Tab-separated table of C-alpha atoms in Angstrom:
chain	number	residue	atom	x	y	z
A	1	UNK	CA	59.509	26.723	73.750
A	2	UNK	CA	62.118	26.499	70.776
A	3	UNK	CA	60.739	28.619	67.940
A	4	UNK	CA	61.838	26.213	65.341
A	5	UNK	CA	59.307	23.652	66.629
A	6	UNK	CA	56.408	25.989	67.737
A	7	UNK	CA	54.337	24.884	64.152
A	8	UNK	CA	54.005	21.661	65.970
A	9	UNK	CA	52.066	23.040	68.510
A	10	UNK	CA	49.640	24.512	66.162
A	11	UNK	CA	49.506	21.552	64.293
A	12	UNK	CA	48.880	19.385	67.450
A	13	UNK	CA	46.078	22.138	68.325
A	14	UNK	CA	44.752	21.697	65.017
A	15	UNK	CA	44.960	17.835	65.295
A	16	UNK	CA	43.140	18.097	68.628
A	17	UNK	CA	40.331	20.154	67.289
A	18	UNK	CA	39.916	17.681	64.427
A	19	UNK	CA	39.675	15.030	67.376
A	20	UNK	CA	37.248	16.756	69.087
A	21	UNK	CA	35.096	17.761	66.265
A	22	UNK	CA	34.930	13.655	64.928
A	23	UNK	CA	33.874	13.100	69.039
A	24	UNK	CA	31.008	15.548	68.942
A	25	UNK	CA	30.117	14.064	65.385
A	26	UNK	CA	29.769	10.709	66.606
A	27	UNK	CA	27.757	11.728	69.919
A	28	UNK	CA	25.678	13.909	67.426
A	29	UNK	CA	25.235	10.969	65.508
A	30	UNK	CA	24.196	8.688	68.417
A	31	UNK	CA	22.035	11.334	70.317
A	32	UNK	CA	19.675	11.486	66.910
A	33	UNK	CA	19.348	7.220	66.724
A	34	UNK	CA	18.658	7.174	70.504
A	35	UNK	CA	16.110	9.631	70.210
A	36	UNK	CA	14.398	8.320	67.390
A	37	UNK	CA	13.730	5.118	68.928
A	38	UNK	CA	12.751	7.091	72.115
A	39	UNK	CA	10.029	9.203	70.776
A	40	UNK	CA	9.376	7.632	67.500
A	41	UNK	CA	9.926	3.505	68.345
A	42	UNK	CA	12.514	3.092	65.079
A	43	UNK	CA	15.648	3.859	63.993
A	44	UNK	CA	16.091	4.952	60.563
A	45	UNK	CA	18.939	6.268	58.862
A	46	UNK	CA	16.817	7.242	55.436
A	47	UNK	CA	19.740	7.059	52.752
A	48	UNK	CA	22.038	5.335	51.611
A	49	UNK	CA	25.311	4.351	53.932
A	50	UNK	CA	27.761	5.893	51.068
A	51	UNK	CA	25.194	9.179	51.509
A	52	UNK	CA	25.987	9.206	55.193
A	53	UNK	CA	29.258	8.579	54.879
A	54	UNK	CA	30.031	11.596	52.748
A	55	UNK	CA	27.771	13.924	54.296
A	56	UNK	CA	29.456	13.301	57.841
A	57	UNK	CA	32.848	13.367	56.345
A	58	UNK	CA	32.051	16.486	54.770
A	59	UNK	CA	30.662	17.831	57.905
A	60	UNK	CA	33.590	16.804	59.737
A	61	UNK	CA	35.759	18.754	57.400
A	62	UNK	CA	33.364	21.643	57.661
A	63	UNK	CA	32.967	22.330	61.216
A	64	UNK	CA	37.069	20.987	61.974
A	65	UNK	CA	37.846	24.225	59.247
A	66	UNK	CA	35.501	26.250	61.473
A	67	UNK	CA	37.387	25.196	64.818
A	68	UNK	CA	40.482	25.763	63.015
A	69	UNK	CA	39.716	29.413	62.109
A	70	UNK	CA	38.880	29.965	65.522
A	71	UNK	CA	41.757	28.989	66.450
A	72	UNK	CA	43.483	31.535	64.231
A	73	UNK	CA	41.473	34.306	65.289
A	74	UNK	CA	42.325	33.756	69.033
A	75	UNK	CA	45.929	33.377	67.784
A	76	UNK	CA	46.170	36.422	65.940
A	77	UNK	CA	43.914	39.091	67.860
A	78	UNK	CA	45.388	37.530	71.390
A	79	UNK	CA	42.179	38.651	73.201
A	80	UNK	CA	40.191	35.394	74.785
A	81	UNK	CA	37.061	37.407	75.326
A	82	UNK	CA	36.827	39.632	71.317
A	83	UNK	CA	38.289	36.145	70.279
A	84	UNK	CA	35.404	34.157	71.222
A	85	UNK	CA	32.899	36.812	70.681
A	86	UNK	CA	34.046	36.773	66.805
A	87	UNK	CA	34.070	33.228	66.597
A	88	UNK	CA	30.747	32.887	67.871
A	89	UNK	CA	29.522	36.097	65.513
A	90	UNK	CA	31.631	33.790	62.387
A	91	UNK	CA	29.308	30.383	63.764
A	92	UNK	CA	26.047	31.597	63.852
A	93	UNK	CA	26.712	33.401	60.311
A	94	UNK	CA	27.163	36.893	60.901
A	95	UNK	CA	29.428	36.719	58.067
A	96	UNK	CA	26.658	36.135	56.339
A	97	UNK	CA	24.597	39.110	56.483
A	98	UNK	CA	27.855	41.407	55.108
A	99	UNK	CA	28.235	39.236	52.308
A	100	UNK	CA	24.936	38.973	50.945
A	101	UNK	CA	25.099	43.027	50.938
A	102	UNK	CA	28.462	42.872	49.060
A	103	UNK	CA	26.960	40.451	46.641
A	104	UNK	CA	24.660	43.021	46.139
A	105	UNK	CA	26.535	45.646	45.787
A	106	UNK	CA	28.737	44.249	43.077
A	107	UNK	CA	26.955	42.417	41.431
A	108	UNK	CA	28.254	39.355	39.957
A	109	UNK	CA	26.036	36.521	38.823
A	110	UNK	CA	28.938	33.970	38.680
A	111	UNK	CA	30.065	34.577	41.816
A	112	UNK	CA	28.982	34.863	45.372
A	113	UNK	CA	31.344	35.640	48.759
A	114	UNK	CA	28.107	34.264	50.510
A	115	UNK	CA	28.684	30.716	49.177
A	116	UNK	CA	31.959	30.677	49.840
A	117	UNK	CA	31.523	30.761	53.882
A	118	UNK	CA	32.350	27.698	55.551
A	119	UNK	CA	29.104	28.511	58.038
A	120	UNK	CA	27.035	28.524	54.827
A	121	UNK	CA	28.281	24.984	53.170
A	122	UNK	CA	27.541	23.573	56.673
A	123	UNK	CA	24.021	24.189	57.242
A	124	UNK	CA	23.034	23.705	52.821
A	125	UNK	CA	24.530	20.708	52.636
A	126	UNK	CA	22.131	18.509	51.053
A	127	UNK	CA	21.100	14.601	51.152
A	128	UNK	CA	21.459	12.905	49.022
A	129	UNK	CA	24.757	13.427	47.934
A	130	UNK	CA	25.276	16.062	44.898
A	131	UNK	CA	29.042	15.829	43.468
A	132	UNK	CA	29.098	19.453	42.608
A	133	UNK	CA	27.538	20.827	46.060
A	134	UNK	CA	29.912	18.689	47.678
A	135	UNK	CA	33.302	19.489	45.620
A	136	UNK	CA	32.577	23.331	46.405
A	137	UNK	CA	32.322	22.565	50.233
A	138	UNK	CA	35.119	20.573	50.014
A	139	UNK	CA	37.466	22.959	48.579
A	140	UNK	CA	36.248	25.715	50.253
A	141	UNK	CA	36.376	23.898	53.986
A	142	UNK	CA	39.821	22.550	52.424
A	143	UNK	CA	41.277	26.158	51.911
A	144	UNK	CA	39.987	27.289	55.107
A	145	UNK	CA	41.703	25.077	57.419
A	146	UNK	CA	44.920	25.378	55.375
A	147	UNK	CA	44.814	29.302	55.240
A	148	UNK	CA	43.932	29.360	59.199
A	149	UNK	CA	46.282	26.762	60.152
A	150	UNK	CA	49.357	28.323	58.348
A	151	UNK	CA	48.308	31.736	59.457
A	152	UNK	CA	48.542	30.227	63.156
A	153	UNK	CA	51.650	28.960	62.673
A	154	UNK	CA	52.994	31.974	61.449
A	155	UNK	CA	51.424	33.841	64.050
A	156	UNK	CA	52.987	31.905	66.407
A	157	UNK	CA	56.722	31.735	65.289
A	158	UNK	CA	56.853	35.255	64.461
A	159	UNK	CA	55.959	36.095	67.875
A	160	UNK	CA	58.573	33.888	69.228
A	161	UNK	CA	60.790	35.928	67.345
A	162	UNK	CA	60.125	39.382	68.632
């Protein structure tokens, strides 16, 4: 393809990641009701629909971010198998575990690379809704997907180039 149109590519990868991330949401979403009435005989949702509603959007932005820097990582290191591998290593939080010893090592009590991990706003993402918990993984799954998108994109056109 034309190099001067390659971002939309990446942008329509993006877009179909976001896609498929809302689908999986939804079934997610579905699965749980259907097996609650199964094995318990009722179907309750426990908060509040505005609860819900921000806790799946959130989620949605979350886990899209996380598909997105996937994405850039198979983009950049060009390597399906290491690509994947790292991805999964990034989704079950092996991020995690060198963090927590860099937090340690320096110290900071203001500030933590732990809690800014996109795998670790997914999974402490509470109900009911807490503005400030919420904010953080917003801007944090927010940054993600832009830095990983533009880094694709970038990625992408320069190797056009050479």
């Amino acid at each position: 393809g034309q190099p001067s149109i390659r971002y939309r590519t990446m942008l329509s990868k993006c877009f179909s990641i976001f896609v498929f991330t809302s689908m999986i949401l939804i079934l997610d979403f579905a699965m749980a009701m259907i097996c609650s009435k199964l094995f318990f005989g009722y179907v309750s949702i426990g908060y509040s629909i505005s609860n819900m509603a921000a806790f799946t959007l959130t989620q949605l932005l979350l886990n899209t971010a996380l598909g997105i820097v996937a994405m850039c990582i198979s983009e950049l290191i060009r390597n399906p198998a290491v690509s994947m591998a790292i991805s999964v290593i990034i989704s079950i939080g092996g991020l995690r575990l060198i963090t927590s010893q860099v937090d340690k090592l320096i110290g900071l009590r203001s500030f933590s690379f732990t809690s800014q991990l996109i795998t670790v706003n997914i999974a402490g993402l509470p109900l009911p809704f807490d503005f400030s918990v919420y904010r953080h993984a917003w801007i944090v799954g927010a940054m993600f997907l832009v830095i990983a998108a533009v880094i694709s994109i970038f990625s992408m056109t320069k190797r056009d180039i050479k």
